Amino acid sequence: MSAALKKSSSNGSDKSVTIEEQHAKISEIRKLIGPLPEKLAIYCSDAALTRYLRARNWNVKKATKMLKETLKWRAEYKPEEIRWEEVAHEAETGKIYRSNYIDKHGRTVLVMRPSCQNTKSTKGQIRYLVYCMENAILNLPPDKEQMVWLIDFNGYNLSHTSVKVTRETAHILQDHYPERLGLAILYNPPKFFEPFWKVVKPFLEPKTQNKVKFVYSDDPNSKKIMEELFDMEKLETAFGGNDDSGFNISKYAERMREDDKRMPAFWTRGNPQSAEPPVDLNSLDLNSDSDASDNGKVDSSPSHVSDSETLSPSESVIVTKGSDNDSTEVH
């Protein structure tokens, strides 16, 4: 079993689970899933299964159902095969990119600028988001599972928000990248945003609430938050740091092309890549309806929502207007 497993302490409604119980639950999930093709088997590490268990409050059957949906999605969408040249046009304005610095905990940092939207294709925007997520994961240290999002609201207004793209983004992040978010910093959000957060906050678990930080450039306490998290010499000036180099698409393209070269080895455990036969989704039994809890009952009306299920404030601004026909009405 992976050494990455740690005792899960009680946090809000999160169960306290011993190492032994984690091992048992992971083994049970593996039995329910059965044999998998190489890439999907590599995806199902102990750390990954633990993330799905945490996302479903350690309920094996619910976590298994969630994981099977992800395996089906990965087999069809093939996120690990997206390459820079396919999505480069989406990145030109720096609307989402992996920073060249990490936080003081060693976590990858994704910078997001909702006002820098430059395309109208929902499909293209989502594909680029997935590429960025996969790239951020590729660059996580072996002992890290989560990343940081730095969301810059400079120039943002509601016209940049597409309900259609936001819903698709929420679906992808919630269902297929559970427990990947360590912290979301909302930097200089507009004043209308914080009251919205206060309405949403009571419906979220404490651990989710604690992952969202409102930071303002004119607030001394906000500066402390940034100083505690980042090396200010490496942090961009847009976030109060001292690095004024800014986003350079040419240099960023070079970094992404180099990362693309590393991706195949990441998904073959470093072994020479062989041609995998097409995945027979039916043989994987990924259409399981095992959504019952461990005791056979389903809680259909939870009082709180886990961070794998929603993070409305950040998600509503991560993506931006996808087409002229998209609604900008916010629900």
Coordinates of N, CA and C in Angstrom, one line a residue, residues 160-301:
H160 N -18.4 38.1 -18.5 CA -17.4 37.1 -18.8 C -17.8 35.7 -18.3
T161 N -19.0 35.6 -17.7 CA -19.5 34.3 -17.2 C -20.5 33.7 -18.1
S162 N -20.2 32.5 -18.5 CA -21.2 31.7 -19.3 C -21.7 30.5 -18.4
V163 N -23.0 30.5 -18.2 CA -23.6 29.4 -17.4 C -23.3 28.1 -18.1
K164 N -23.4 28.0 -19.4 CA -23.2 26.8 -20.1 C -21.8 26.2 -19.8
V165 N -20.8 27.0 -20.0 CA -19.4 26.6 -19.8 C -19.2 26.3 -18.3
T166 N -19.7 27.1 -17.4 CA -19.6 27.0 -16.0 C -20.1 25.6 -15.5
R167 N -21.3 25.2 -16.0 CA -21.8 23.9 -15.7 C -20.9 22.8 -16.1
E168 N -20.4 22.9 -17.3 CA -19.6 21.8 -17.9 C -18.3 21.8 -17.1
T169 N -17.7 22.9 -16.7 CA -16.5 23.0 -15.9 C -16.8 22.3 -14.6
A170 N -17.9 22.7 -13.9 CA -18.2 22.1 -12.6 C -18.3 20.6 -12.7
H171 N -18.9 20.1 -13.8 CA -19.1 18.7 -13.9 C -17.7 18.0 -14.0
I172 N -16.8 18.5 -14.8 CA -15.5 17.9 -15.0 C -14.7 18.0 -13.7
L173 N -14.6 19.1 -13.1 CA -13.8 19.3 -11.9 C -14.4 18.5 -10.7
Q174 N -15.7 18.5 -10.6 CA -16.3 17.9 -9.4 C -16.2 16.3 -9.5
D175 N -16.6 15.8 -10.7 CA -16.7 14.4 -10.9 C -15.4 13.7 -11.2
H176 N -14.5 14.4 -11.9 CA -13.3 13.7 -12.4 C -12.0 14.1 -11.8
Y177 N -12.0 15.2 -11.0 CA -10.8 15.6 -10.3 C -11.1 15.9 -8.8
P178 N -11.7 14.9 -8.1 CA -12.0 15.2 -6.7 C -10.8 15.4 -5.8
E179 N -11.0 16.2 -4.9 CA -9.9 16.5 -3.8 C -8.6 16.9 -4.5
R180 N -8.6 17.5 -5.6 CA -7.4 18.1 -6.3 C -7.2 19.5 -5.8
L181 N -8.2 20.2 -5.4 CA -8.0 21.6 -5.0 C -7.6 21.7 -3.5
G182 N -6.4 22.3 -3.3 CA -6.0 22.5 -2.0 C -6.4 23.9 -1.5
L183 N -6.4 24.9 -2.4 CA -6.7 26.2 -2.0 C -7.1 27.0 -3.2
A184 N -8.1 27.8 -3.1 CA -8.5 28.8 -4.2 C -8.4 30.2 -3.6
I185 N -7.5 31.0 -4.2 CA -7.4 32.4 -3.8 C -8.1 33.3 -4.8
L186 N -9.1 34.0 -4.3 CA -9.9 34.9 -5.2 C -9.3 36.3 -5.0
Y187 N -8.5 36.7 -5.9 CA -7.7 38.0 -5.7 C -8.4 39.2 -6.3
N188 N -8.7 40.1 -5.5 CA -9.5 41.3 -5.8 C -10.8 41.0 -6.5
P189 N -11.6 40.2 -5.9 CA -12.9 39.9 -6.6 C -13.8 41.2 -6.5
P190 N -14.7 41.4 -7.4 CA -15.6 42.5 -7.3 C -16.5 42.4 -6.1
K191 N -17.0 43.6 -5.6 CA -17.7 43.7 -4.4 C -19.0 42.8 -4.4
F192 N -19.6 42.6 -5.6 CA -20.8 41.8 -5.6 C -20.6 40.4 -5.3
F193 N -19.3 40.0 -5.3 CA -19.0 38.5 -5.2 C -19.1 38.0 -3.8
E194 N -18.6 38.8 -2.9 CA -18.6 38.3 -1.5 C -19.9 38.1 -0.9
P195 N -20.9 38.9 -1.1 CA -22.3 38.6 -0.6 C -22.8 37.3 -1.1
F196 N -22.5 37.0 -2.4 CA -22.9 35.8 -3.0 C -22.2 34.6 -2.3
W197 N -21.0 34.7 -1.9 CA -20.3 33.7 -1.2 C -20.9 33.4 0.2
K198 N -21.3 34.5 0.8 CA -21.9 34.4 2.2 C -23.2 33.6 2.1
V199 N -23.9 33.7 1.0 CA -25.2 32.9 0.8 C -24.8 31.4 0.6
V200 N -23.8 31.1 -0.2 CA -23.4 29.8 -0.5 C -22.7 29.1 0.6
K201 N -21.9 29.8 1.4 CA -21.0 29.2 2.4 C -21.7 28.3 3.4
P202 N -22.9 28.6 3.9 CA -23.5 27.7 4.9 C -23.9 26.3 4.3
F203 N -23.9 26.2 3.0 CA -24.3 24.9 2.4 C -23.0 24.0 2.1
L204 N -21.9 24.5 2.4 CA -20.6 23.8 2.2 C -20.0 23.3 3.5
E205 N -19.3 22.2 3.4 CA -18.7 21.7 4.5 C -17.5 22.6 5.0
P206 N -17.2 22.6 6.3 CA -16.1 23.4 6.8 C -14.8 23.3 6.0
K207 N -14.4 22.1 5.6 CA -13.2 21.9 4.9 C -13.2 22.6 3.5
T208 N -14.4 22.6 2.9 CA -14.5 23.3 1.6 C -14.5 24.8 1.8
Q209 N -15.2 25.3 2.8 CA -15.1 26.8 3.1 C -13.7 27.2 3.3
N210 N -12.9 26.4 4.0 CA -11.5 26.8 4.3 C -10.6 26.8 3.1
K211 N -11.1 26.3 2.0 CA -10.2 26.2 0.8 C -10.4 27.5 0.0
V212 N -11.3 28.3 0.3 CA -11.5 29.6 -0.5 C -11.1 30.8 0.3
K213 N -10.2 31.6 -0.2 CA -9.7 32.8 0.5 C -10.0 34.0 -0.4
F214 N -10.6 35.0 0.2 CA -10.7 36.3 -0.5 C -9.5 37.2 -0.1
V215 N -8.8 37.6 -1.1 CA -7.6 38.4 -0.9 C -7.7 39.7 -1.7
Y216 N -7.5 40.8 -1.0 CA -7.5 42.2 -1.6 C -6.2 42.8 -1.5
S217 N -5.8 43.5 -2.5 CA -4.4 44.1 -2.6 C -4.3 45.2 -1.6
D218 N -5.4 45.9 -1.2 CA -5.3 47.0 -0.3 C -5.5 46.6 1.2
D219 N -5.6 45.3 1.4 CA -5.8 44.8 2.8 C -4.5 44.2 3.4
P220 N -4.0 44.8 4.5 CA -2.8 44.3 5.1 C -2.8 42.8 5.5
N221 N -4.0 42.4 5.9 CA -4.2 41.0 6.3 C -4.1 40.0 5.1
S222 N -4.5 40.5 4.0 CA -4.4 39.7 2.7 C -2.9 39.5 2.4
K223 N -2.1 40.6 2.5 CA -0.7 40.5 2.2 C -0.1 39.4 3.1
K224 N -0.5 39.3 4.3 CA 0.1 38.2 5.2 C -0.3 36.8 4.6
I225 N -1.5 36.7 4.1 CA -1.9 35.4 3.6 C -1.0 35.0 2.4
M226 N -0.7 36.0 1.5 CA 0.2 35.7 0.4 C 1.6 35.4 0.8
E227 N 2.1 36.2 1.8 CA 3.5 36.0 2.3 C 3.6 34.6 3.0
E228 N 2.6 34.2 3.6 CA 2.7 32.9 4.3 C 2.7 31.7 3.3
L229 N 2.0 32.0 2.1 CA 1.9 30.9 1.1 C 3.0 30.9 0.0
F230 N 3.5 32.1 -0.3 CA 4.4 32.1 -1.5 C 5.7 32.9 -1.1
D231 N 6.7 32.5 -1.9 CA 8.0 33.3 -2.0 C 7.7 34.6 -2.8
M232 N 7.6 35.7 -2.1 CA 7.2 37.0 -2.7 C 8.1 37.4 -3.9
E233 N 9.4 36.9 -3.8 CA 10.3 37.3 -4.9 C 9.9 36.6 -6.2
K234 N 9.3 35.4 -6.1 CA 8.8 34.6 -7.3 C 7.4 34.9 -7.7
L235 N 6.6 35.4 -6.7 CA 5.2 35.7 -7.0 C 5.0 36.9 -8.0
E236 N 4.1 36.7 -8.9 CA 3.9 37.8 -9.8 C 3.4 39.1 -9.2
T237 N 3.7 40.2 -9.8 CA 3.3 41.5 -9.2 C 1.8 41.7 -9.2
A238 N 1.1 41.0 -10.1 CA -0.3 41.0 -10.2 C -1.0 40.5 -8.9
F239 N -0.2 39.7 -8.2 CA -0.7 39.1 -6.9 C 0.1 39.7 -5.7
G240 N 0.7 40.8 -5.9 CA 1.4 41.5 -4.8 C 2.9 41.0 -4.6
G241 N 3.4 40.2 -5.6 CA 4.8 39.8 -5.5 C 5.7 40.7 -6.2
N242 N 7.0 40.3 -6.4 CA 8.0 41.1 -6.9 C 8.4 40.7 -8.3
D243 N 7.9 39.7 -8.9 CA 8.2 39.2 -10.2 C 7.4 40.0 -11.3
D244 N 8.0 40.8 -12.0 CA 7.2 41.6 -13.0 C 7.4 41.1 -14.4
S245 N 7.9 39.9 -14.6 CA 8.1 39.4 -15.9 C 6.9 39.1 -16.7
G246 N 5.7 38.8 -16.1 CA 4.5 38.6 -16.8 C 4.4 37.4 -17.6
F247 N 3.2 37.1 -18.2 CA 3.0 35.9 -18.9 C 3.5 36.1 -20.4
N248 N 4.4 35.1 -20.8 CA 5.0 35.2 -22.1 C 4.6 33.9 -22.8
I249 N 3.8 34.0 -23.9 CA 3.2 32.8 -24.5 C 4.3 32.0 -25.2
S250 N 5.3 32.6 -25.7 CA 6.4 31.9 -26.4 C 7.2 31.0 -25.4
K251 N 7.5 31.6 -24.3 CA 8.2 30.8 -23.2 C 7.3 29.8 -22.6
Y252 N 6.1 30.1 -22.5 CA 5.1 29.1 -21.9 C 5.0 27.9 -22.9
A253 N 4.9 28.2 -24.1 CA 4.8 27.2 -25.1 C 5.9 26.2 -25.1
E254 N 7.1 26.7 -24.9 CA 8.3 25.9 -24.7 C 8.2 24.9 -23.5
R255 N 7.7 25.5 -22.4 CA 7.6 24.7 -21.2 C 6.5 23.6 -21.4
M256 N 5.4 23.9 -22.1 CA 4.4 22.9 -22.3 C 4.8 21.8 -23.3
R257 N 5.6 22.2 -24.3 CA 6.1 21.2 -25.2 C 7.0 20.2 -24.5
E258 N 7.8 20.7 -23.6 CA 8.7 19.8 -22.9 C 7.9 18.9 -21.9
D259 N 6.9 19.5 -21.3 CA 6.0 18.7 -20.5 C 5.3 17.6 -21.3
D260 N 4.9 17.9 -22.5 CA 4.2 16.9 -23.3 C 5.1 15.7 -23.6
K261 N 6.4 16.0 -23.7 CA 7.3 14.8 -23.9 C 7.4 13.9 -22.7
R262 N 7.1 14.4 -21.5 CA 7.2 13.7 -20.3 C 5.9 12.9 -20.1
M263 N 4.8 13.3 -20.6 CA 3.5 12.7 -20.3 C 3.4 11.2 -20.6
P264 N 3.9 10.7 -21.8 CA 3.7 9.3 -22.0 C 4.4 8.4 -20.9
A265 N 5.6 8.8 -20.5 CA 6.3 8.0 -19.5 C 5.5 8.1 -18.1
F266 N 4.8 9.2 -17.9 CA 4.0 9.3 -16.7 C 2.9 8.3 -16.6
W267 N 2.4 7.9 -17.8 CA 1.3 7.0 -17.9 C 1.7 5.6 -18.3
T268 N 3.0 5.3 -18.3 CA 3.5 3.9 -18.6 C 4.5 3.5 -17.6
R269 N 4.5 4.2 -16.4 CA 5.5 3.9 -15.3 C 6.9 3.9 -15.8
G270 N 7.2 4.7 -16.9 CA 8.5 4.9 -17.4 C 8.9 3.8 -18.4
N271 N 8.1 2.8 -18.6 CA 8.4 1.7 -19.5 C 8.1 2.2 -21.0
P272 N 8.8 1.6 -21.9 CA 8.5 2.0 -23.3 C 7.0 1.9 -23.6
Q273 N 6.5 2.9 -24.3 CA 5.1 2.9 -24.6 C 4.7 1.9 -25.7
S274 N 3.8 1.1 -25.4 CA 3.3 0.2 -26.4 C 1.9 0.5 -26.8
A275 N 1.5 0.1 -27.9 CA 0.1 0.4 -28.4 C -0.9 -0.4 -27.7
E276 N -1.7 0.3 -26.9 CA -2.8 -0.4 -26.2 C -4.0 -0.7 -27.1
P277 N -4.5 -1.9 -27.0 CA -5.7 -2.1 -27.8 C -6.9 -1.2 -27.3
P278 N -7.8 -0.9 -28.2 CA -9.0 -0.1 -27.8 C -9.6 -0.7 -26.5
V279 N -10.0 0.2 -25.6 CA -10.7 -0.2 -24.4 C -12.1 -0.6 -24.6
D280 N -12.5 -1.8 -24.2 CA -13.8 -2.3 -24.3 C -14.5 -1.8 -23.0
L281 N -15.3 -0.7 -23.1 CA -15.9 -0.1 -21.9 C -16.9 -1.1 -21.2
N282 N -17.6 -1.9 -22.1 CA -18.5 -2.8 -21.5 C -17.9 -3.9 -20.6
S283 N -16.7 -4.3 -21.1 CA -16.0 -5.3 -20.3 C -15.5 -4.8 -18.9
L284 N -15.4 -3.5 -18.8 CA -14.9 -2.9 -17.6 C -16.0 -2.7 -16.6
D285 N -17.3 -2.9 -17.0 CA -18.4 -2.8 -16.1 C -18.4 -1.4 -15.4
L286 N -18.3 -0.4 -16.3 CA -18.2 1.0 -15.7 C -19.6 1.6 -15.6
N287 N -20.6 0.9 -16.0 CA -21.9 1.5 -15.9 C -22.7 1.0 -14.7
S288 N -21.9 0.8 -13.6 CA -22.5 0.3 -12.4 C -23.5 1.3 -11.8
D289 N -24.5 0.8 -11.2 CA -25.5 1.6 -10.5 C -25.4 1.5 -9.0
S290 N -24.2 1.1 -8.5 CA -24.0 0.9 -7.1 C -23.8 2.2 -6.4
D291 N -25.0 2.9 -6.2 CA -24.9 4.2 -5.6 C -25.4 4.2 -4.1
A292 N -25.6 3.0 -3.6 CA -26.1 2.9 -2.3 C -24.9 3.0 -1.3
S293 N -25.3 3.4 -0.1 CA -24.2 3.5 0.9 C -23.8 2.1 1.4
D294 N -22.9 2.0 2.3 CA -22.4 0.7 2.8 C -23.5 -0.1 3.4
N295 N -24.5 0.5 4.0 CA -25.5 -0.3 4.6 C -26.7 -0.4 3.7
G296 N -26.6 0.0 2.4 CA -27.6 -0.2 1.5 C -28.6 0.9 1.4
K297 N -28.4 2.0 2.1 CA -29.3 3.1 2.1 C -28.6 4.3 1.4
V298 N -29.4 5.1 0.8 CA -28.9 6.3 0.2 C -29.4 7.6 0.9
D299 N -28.4 8.4 1.2 CA -28.8 9.7 1.7 C -29.0 10.7 0.6
S300 N -30.3 10.9 0.2 CA -30.5 11.7 -1.0 C -30.6 13.2 -0.7
S301 N -30.5 13.6 0.5 CA -30.6 15.1 0.8 C -29.6 15.5 1.9

